[in-house]
Coordinates of C-alpha atoms and ligand atoms in Angstrom, one line a residue:
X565 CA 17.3 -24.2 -15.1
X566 CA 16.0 -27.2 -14.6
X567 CA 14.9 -27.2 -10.6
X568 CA 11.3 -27.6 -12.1
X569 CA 11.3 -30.9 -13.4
X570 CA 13.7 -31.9 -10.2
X571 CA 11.4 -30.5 -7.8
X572 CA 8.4 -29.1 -8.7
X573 CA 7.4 -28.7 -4.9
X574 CA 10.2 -26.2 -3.6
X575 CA 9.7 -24.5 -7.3
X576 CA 6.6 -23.8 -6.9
X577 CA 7.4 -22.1 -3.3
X578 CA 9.9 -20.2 -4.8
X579 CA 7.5 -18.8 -7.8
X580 CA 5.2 -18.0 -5.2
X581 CA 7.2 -16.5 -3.0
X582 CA 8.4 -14.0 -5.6
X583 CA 4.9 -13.3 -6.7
X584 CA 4.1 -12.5 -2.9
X585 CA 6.6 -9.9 -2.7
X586 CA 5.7 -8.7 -6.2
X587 CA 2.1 -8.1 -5.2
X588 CA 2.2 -6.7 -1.8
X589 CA 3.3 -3.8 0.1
X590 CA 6.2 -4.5 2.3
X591 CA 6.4 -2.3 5.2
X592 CA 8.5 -4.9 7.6
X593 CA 11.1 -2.0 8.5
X594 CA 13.9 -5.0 8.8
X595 CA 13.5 -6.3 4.7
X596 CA 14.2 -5.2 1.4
X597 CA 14.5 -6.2 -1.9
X598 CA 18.4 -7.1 -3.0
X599 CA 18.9 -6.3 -6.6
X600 CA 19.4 -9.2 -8.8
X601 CA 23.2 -8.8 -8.9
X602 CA 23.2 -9.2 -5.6
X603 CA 21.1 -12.2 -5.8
X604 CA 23.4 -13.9 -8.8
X605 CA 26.0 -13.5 -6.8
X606 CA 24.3 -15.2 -3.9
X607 CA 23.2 -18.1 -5.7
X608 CA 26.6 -19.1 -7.4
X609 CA 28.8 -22.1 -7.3
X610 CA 31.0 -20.3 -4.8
X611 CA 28.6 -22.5 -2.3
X612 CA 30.5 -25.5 -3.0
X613 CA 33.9 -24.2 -1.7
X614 CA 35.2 -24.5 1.4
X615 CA 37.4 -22.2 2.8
X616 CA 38.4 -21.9 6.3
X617 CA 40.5 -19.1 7.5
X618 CA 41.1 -15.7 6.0
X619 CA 42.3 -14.3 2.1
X620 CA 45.7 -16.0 1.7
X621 CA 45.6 -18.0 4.4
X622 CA 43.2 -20.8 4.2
X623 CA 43.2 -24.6 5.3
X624 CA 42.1 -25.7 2.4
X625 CA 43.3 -25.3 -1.5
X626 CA 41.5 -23.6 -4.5
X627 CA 40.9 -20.9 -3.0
X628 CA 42.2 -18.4 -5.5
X629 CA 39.1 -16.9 -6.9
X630 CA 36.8 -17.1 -3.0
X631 CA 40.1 -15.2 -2.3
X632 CA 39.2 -12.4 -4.5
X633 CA 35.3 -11.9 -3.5
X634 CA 36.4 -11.5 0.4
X635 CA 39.2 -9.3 -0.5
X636 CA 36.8 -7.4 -2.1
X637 CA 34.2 -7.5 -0.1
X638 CA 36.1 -6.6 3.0
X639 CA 37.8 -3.6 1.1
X640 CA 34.6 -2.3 0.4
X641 CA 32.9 -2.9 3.4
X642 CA 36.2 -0.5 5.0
X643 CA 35.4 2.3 2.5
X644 CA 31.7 1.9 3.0
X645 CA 31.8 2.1 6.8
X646 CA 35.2 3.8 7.4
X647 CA 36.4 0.7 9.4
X648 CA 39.7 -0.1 10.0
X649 CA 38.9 -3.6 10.1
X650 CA 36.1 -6.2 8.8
X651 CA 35.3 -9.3 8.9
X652 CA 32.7 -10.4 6.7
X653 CA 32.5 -14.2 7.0
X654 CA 29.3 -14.1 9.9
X655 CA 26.3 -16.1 8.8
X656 CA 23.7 -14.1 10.5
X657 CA 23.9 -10.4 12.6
X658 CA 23.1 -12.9 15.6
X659 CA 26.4 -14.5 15.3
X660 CA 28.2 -11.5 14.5
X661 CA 26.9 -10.3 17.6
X662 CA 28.1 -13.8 19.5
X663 CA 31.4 -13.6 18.6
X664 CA 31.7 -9.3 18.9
X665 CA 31.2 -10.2 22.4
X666 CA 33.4 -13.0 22.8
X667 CA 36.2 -11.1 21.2
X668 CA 36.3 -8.7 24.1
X669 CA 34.5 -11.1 27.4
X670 CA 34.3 -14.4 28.7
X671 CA 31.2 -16.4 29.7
X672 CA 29.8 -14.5 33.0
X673 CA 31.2 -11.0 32.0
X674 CA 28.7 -8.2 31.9
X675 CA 26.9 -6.1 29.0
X676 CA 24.8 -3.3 29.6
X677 CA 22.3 -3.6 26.6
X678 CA 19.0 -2.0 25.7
X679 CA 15.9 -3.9 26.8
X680 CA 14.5 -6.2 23.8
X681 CA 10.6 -4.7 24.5
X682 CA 12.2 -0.9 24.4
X683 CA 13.5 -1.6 21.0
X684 CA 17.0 -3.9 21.4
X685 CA 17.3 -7.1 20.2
X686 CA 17.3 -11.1 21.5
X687 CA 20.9 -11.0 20.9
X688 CA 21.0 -7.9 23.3
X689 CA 20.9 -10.3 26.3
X690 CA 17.6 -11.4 26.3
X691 CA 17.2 -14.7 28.6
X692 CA 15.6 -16.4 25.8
X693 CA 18.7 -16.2 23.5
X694 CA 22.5 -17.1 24.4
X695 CA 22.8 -13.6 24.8
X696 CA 21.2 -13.7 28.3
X697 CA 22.4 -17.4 28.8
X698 CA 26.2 -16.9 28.4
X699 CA 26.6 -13.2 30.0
X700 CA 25.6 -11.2 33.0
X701 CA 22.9 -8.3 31.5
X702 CA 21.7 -4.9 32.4
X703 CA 19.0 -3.8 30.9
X704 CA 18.5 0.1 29.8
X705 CA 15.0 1.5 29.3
X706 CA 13.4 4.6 27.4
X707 CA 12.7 7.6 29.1
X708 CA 8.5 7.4 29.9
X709 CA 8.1 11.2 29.1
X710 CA 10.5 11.9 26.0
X711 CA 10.4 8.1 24.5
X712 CA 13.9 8.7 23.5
X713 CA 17.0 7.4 25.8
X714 CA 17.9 8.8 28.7
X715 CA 21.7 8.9 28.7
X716 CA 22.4 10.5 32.0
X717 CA 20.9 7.5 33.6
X718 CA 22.4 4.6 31.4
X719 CA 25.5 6.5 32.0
X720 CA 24.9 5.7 35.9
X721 CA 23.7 2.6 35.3
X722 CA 27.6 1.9 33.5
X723 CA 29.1 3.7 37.1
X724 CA 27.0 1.4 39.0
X725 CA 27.5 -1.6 37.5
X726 CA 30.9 -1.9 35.7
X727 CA 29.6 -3.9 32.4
X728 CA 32.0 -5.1 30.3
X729 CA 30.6 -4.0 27.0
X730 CA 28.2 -1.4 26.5
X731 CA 26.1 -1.7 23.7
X732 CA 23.7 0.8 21.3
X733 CA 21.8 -0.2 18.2
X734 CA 17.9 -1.1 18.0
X735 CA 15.6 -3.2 16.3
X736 CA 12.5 -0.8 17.0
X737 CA 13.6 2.6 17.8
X738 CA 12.8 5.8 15.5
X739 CA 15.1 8.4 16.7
X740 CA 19.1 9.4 15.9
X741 CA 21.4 7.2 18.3
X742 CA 23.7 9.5 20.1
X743 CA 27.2 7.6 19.7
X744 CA 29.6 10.1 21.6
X745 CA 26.7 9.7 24.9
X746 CA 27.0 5.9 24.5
X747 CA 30.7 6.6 24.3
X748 CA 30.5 8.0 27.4
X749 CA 28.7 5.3 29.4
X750 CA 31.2 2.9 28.1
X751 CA 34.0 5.1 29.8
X752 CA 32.5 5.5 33.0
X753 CA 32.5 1.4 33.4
X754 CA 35.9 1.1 31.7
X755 CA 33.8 -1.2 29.1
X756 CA 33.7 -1.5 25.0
X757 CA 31.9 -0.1 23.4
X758 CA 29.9 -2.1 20.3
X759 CA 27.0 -0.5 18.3
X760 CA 25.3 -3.3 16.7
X761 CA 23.9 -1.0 13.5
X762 CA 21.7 -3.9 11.4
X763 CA 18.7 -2.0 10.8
X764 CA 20.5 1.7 10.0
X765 CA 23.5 0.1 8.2
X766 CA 22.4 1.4 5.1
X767 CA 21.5 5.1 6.7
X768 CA 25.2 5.1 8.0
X769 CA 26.7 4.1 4.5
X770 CA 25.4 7.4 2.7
X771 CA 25.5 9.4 5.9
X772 CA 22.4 9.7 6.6
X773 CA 23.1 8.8 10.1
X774 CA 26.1 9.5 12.5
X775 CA 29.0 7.0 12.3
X776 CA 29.6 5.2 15.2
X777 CA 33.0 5.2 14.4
X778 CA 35.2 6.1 16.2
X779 CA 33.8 5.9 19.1
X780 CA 32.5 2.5 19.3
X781 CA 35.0 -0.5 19.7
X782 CA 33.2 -3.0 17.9
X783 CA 30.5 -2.3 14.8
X784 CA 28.5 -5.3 14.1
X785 CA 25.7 -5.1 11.4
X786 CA 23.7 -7.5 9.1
X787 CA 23.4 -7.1 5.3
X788 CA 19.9 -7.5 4.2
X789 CA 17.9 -4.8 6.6
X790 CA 18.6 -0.7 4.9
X791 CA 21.8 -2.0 3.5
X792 CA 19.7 -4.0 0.9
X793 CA 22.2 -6.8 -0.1
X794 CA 23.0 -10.6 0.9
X795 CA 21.5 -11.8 4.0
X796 CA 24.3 -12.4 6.5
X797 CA 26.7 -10.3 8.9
X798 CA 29.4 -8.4 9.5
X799 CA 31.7 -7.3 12.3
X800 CA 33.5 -4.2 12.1
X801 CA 36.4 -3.3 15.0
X802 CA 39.3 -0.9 15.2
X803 CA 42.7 -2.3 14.2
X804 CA 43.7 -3.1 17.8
X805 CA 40.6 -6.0 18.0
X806 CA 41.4 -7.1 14.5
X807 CA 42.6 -10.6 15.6
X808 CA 40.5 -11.2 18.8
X809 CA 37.5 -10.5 16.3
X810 CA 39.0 -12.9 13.4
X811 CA 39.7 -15.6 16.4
X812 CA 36.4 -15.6 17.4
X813 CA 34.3 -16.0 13.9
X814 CA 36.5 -18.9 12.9
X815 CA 37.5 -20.9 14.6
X816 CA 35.8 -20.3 17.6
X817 CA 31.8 -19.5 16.4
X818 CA 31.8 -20.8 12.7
X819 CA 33.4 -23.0 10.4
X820 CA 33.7 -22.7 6.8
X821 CA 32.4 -19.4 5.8
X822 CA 29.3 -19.2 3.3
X823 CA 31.5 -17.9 0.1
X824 CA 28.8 -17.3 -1.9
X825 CA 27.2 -15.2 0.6
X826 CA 30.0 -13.6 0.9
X827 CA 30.1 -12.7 -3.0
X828 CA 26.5 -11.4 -2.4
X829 CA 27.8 -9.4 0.5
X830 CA 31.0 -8.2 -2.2
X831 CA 28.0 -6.9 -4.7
X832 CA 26.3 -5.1 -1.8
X833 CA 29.3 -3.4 -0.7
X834 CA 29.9 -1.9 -4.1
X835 CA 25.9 -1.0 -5.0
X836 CA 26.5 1.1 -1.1
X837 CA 29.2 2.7 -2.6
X838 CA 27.2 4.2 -5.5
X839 CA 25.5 7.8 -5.6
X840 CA 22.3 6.5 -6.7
X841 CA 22.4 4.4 -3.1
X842 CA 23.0 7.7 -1.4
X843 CA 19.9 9.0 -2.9
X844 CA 17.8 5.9 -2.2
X845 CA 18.5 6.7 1.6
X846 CA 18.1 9.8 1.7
X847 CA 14.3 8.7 0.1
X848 CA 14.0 6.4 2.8
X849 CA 14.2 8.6 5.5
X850 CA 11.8 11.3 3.5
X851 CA 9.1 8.9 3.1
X852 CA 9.4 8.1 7.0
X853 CA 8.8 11.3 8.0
X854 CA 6.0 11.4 5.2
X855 CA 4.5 8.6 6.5
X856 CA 4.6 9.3 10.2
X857 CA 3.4 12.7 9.5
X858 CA -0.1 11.5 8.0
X859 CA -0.4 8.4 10.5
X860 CA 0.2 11.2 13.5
X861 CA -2.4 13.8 11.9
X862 CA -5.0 11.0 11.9
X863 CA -5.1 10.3 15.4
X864 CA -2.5 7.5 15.5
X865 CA 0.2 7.8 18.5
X866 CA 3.4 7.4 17.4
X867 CA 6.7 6.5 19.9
X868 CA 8.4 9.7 20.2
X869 CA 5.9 11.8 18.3
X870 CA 7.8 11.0 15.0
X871 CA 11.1 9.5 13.3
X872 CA 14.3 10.2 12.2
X873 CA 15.2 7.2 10.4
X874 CA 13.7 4.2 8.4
X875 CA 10.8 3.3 11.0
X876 CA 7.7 4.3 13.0
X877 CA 6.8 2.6 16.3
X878 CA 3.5 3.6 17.0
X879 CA 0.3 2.6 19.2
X880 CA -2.5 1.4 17.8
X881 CA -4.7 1.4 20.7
X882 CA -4.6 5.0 20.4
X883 CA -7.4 4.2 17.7
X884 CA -8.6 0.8 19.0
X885 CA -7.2 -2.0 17.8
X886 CA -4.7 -4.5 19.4
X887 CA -1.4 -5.0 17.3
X888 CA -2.0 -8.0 16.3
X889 CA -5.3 -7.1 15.1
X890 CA -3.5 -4.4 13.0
X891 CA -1.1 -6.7 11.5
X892 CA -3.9 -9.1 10.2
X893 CA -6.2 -6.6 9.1
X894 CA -3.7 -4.7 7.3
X895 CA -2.4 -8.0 5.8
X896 CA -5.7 -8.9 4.5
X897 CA -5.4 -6.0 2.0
X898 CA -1.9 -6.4 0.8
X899 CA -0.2 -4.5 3.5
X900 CA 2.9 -6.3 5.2
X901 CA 4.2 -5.6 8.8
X902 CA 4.7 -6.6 12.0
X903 CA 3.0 -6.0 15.2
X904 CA 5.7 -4.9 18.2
X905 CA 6.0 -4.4 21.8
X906 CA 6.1 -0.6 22.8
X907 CA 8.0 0.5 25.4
X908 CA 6.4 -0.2 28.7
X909 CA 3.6 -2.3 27.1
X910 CA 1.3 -3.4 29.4
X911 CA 0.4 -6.0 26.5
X912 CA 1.7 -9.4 25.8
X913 CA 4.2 -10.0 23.0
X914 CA 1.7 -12.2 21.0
X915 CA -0.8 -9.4 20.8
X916 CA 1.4 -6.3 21.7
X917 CA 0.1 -2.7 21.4
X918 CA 2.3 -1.4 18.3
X919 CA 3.2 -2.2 15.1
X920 CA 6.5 -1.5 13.5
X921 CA 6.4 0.3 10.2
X922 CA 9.5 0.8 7.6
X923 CA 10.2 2.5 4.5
X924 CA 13.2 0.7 2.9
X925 CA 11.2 -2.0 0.7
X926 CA 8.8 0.5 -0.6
X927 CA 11.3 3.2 -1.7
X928 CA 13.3 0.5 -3.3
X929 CA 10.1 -0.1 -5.5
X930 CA 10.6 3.7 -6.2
X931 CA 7.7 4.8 -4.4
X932 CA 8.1 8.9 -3.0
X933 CA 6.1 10.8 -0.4
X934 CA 3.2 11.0 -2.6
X935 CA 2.7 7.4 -2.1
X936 CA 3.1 7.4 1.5
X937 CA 0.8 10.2 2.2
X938 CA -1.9 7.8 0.5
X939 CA -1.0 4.7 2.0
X940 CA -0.8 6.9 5.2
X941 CA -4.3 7.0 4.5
X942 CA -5.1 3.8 3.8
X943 CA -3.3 2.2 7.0
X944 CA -5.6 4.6 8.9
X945 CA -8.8 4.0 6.8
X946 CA -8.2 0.1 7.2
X947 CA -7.2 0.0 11.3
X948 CA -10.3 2.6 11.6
X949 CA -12.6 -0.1 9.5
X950 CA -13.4 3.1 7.4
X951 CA -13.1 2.0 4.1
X952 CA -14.5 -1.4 2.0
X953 CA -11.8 -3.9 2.5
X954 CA -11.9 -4.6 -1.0
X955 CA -11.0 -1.0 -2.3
X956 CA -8.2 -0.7 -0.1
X957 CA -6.8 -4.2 -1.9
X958 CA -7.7 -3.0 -4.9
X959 CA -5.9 -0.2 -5.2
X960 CA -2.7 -2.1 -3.3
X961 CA -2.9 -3.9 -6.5
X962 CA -2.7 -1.3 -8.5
X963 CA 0.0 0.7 -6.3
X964 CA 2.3 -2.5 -6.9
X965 CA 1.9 -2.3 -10.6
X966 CA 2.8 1.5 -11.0
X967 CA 5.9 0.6 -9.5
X968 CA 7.2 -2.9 -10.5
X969 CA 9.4 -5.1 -8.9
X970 CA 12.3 -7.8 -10.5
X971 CA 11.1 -7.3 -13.5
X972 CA 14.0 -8.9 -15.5
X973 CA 13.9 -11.8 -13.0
X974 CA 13.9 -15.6 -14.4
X975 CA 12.6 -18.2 -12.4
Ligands
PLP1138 C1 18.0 -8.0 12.8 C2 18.9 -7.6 13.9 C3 19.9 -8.5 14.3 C4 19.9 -10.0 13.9 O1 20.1 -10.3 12.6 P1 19.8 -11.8 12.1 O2 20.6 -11.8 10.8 O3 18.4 -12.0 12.0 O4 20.4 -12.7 13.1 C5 20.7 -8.1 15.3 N1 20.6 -6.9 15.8 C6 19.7 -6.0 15.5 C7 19.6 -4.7 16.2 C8 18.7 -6.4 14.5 O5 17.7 -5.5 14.2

């Protein structure tokens, strides 16, 4: 590969980029580490092809071998998810969102969505994304006492208000989601139901979360968060939405589909299918409850007093600092994450009162509860201002060297 002598600039990014994520502990509960199959595939030629329209019937010619990676990627993606249909040409879960919900509304139609600072997402109907442009929005809250939902009252709030679409699935929230409740909202208003699963797609494929099929309409999901593969998105429907959702990826959203993305995706499809995935989830969701075990029995407050899933939520003011405050100081000695709003934050967004915390990335490096009950420790130690910054860094270093990353990667 030549890209150093052609530019030695965006090379260089690249090399440190990879020595970034090498060297640090990423504990961003929406990323992961694709294997390098998956990234091959990503970064093939399969770029260069256009191909507009759906396996066997494109606008353009050539098409025989893209042909083969959707097929199989949307074959997969059926078995992985038990959908009866998928389409896996959306650039981004943000899109696959946009065109989910204009498959089943027009502009001005109604969803009843989770609030973006209770965990749901821009694309949830936020005004500062099209989301809250485009469509008429209810927002749901978390219950104040239990932190969890409260689904007798978003199941008024859908007999109230008569949305359109209902929709379930969270960027921030640490507990099981309840499909058959959400179900049931989406009846009471007559709406669809679409559970947008990004971060817990990978949970769902090896069962270690409820399926929200069937009773959600329309399953819409990204790639790259638990799933571990390509970056990109999916939609998932019931046969009955199959064309309304095709109709409105291409051409209504999108226009050629990224092919080699969707190879990528194809790759990540079949590593889901595998028992050795199965068992990496399964880790995931051990080292959670680890984690948030040692965090909660030093004093931190944690949304919902725990997890069930990939991610903790929890408050750091409950031992002084501001979450952006945490964020920095915990970056300063090799510890990546992101500060977050909590649920009824009396914060700003900039400098919100949590920080969101996820296990994916470090149990792909291989790391088990053992490891988390130590950097348990060390999060605390660090936010606390217990411990010599440099210790804590040192032995990050040393943390990310028991248990290597792409170690067979060229660059
Ligand atoms: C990450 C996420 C998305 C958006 O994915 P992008 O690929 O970043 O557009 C949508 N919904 C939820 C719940 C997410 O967490």
């Amino acid at each position: 590969m030549k890209l150093d002598e052609i530019d030695p600039e965006v090379n260089k990014a690249i090399k440190n980029e990879i020595n970034r994520q090498k060297n640090q502990l990423e504990m961003i509960a929406s990323e992961n580490f694709a294997s390098e199959a998956v990234l091959k595939a990503q970064g093939c030629v399969m770029t260069n092809k256009y191909a507009e329209g759906l396996p066997g019937n494109r606008y353009y010619g050539g098409c025989e071998y893209v042909d083969i990676v959707e097929e199989l990627a949307i074959k997969r993606a059926k078995k992985v998810f038990n959908a009866e249909h998928v389409n896996v040409q959306p650039h981004s879960g943000s899109q696959a969102n946009m065109a989910a919900y204009f498959s089943v509304m027009d502009e001005g139609d109604t969803i009843l969505g989770p609030k973006l600072s209770h965990g749901g997402h821009l694309s949830h109907g936020s005004p500062y994304s099209f989301s809250g442009q485009l469509f008429n929005t209810i927002q749901y809250e978390i219950d104040p006492e239990t932190e969890r939902w409260n689904h007798d009252q978003i199941i008024e709030l859908a007999e109230e208000n008569k949305p359109d679409v209902v929709l379930t699935g969270y960027s921030a929230y640490p507990r099981e989601i309840d499909f058959s409740a959400f179900k049931e909202a989406a009846d009471a208003a007559g709406a669809y139901l679409i559970a947008d699963i990004a971060h817990i797609a990978g949970l769902v494929a090896a069962g270690e979360h409820e399926n929200p099929f069937p009773e959600a309409d329309i399953v819409t999901t990204t790639t790259h968060k638990t799933l571990r593969g390509a970056r990109g998105g999916v939609i998932m429907s019931k046969k009955e939405l199959a064309e309304d959702v095709d109709f409105s990826v291409f051409p209504w959203m999108q226009g050629g589909p990224l092919m080699h993305v969707i190879a990528g995706k194809a790759v990540t499809f079949k590593e889901a299918l595998t028992q050795s995935f199965e068992e990496y989830q399964k880790q995931i969701v051990r080292n959670a409850k680890a984690l948030a075990s040692v965090l909660k029995e030093n004093g931190l407050k944690l949304m919902s007093g725990g997890t069930d899933n990939h991610l903790i939520l929890a408050d750091v003011t409950s031992v002084g600092r501001t979450g952006k405050e945490a964020e920095d100081l915990l970056h300063d000695v090799g510890i990546t994450l992101n500060k977050n709003m909590i649920p009824f934050d009396d914060r700003k967004a900039e400098d919100p009162s949590g920080i969101r915390i996820g296990t994916p990335a470090l149990t792909t490096r291989g790391m088990k509860e053992e490891e988390m009950q130590e950097i348990g420790e060390m999060i605390i130690s660090v936010l606390k201002g217990k411990e010599s910054k440099n210790k804590v860094s040192e032995r990050v270093e040393e943390l990310c060297e028991e248990f290597p990353l792409y170690e067979d990667l060229e660059w």
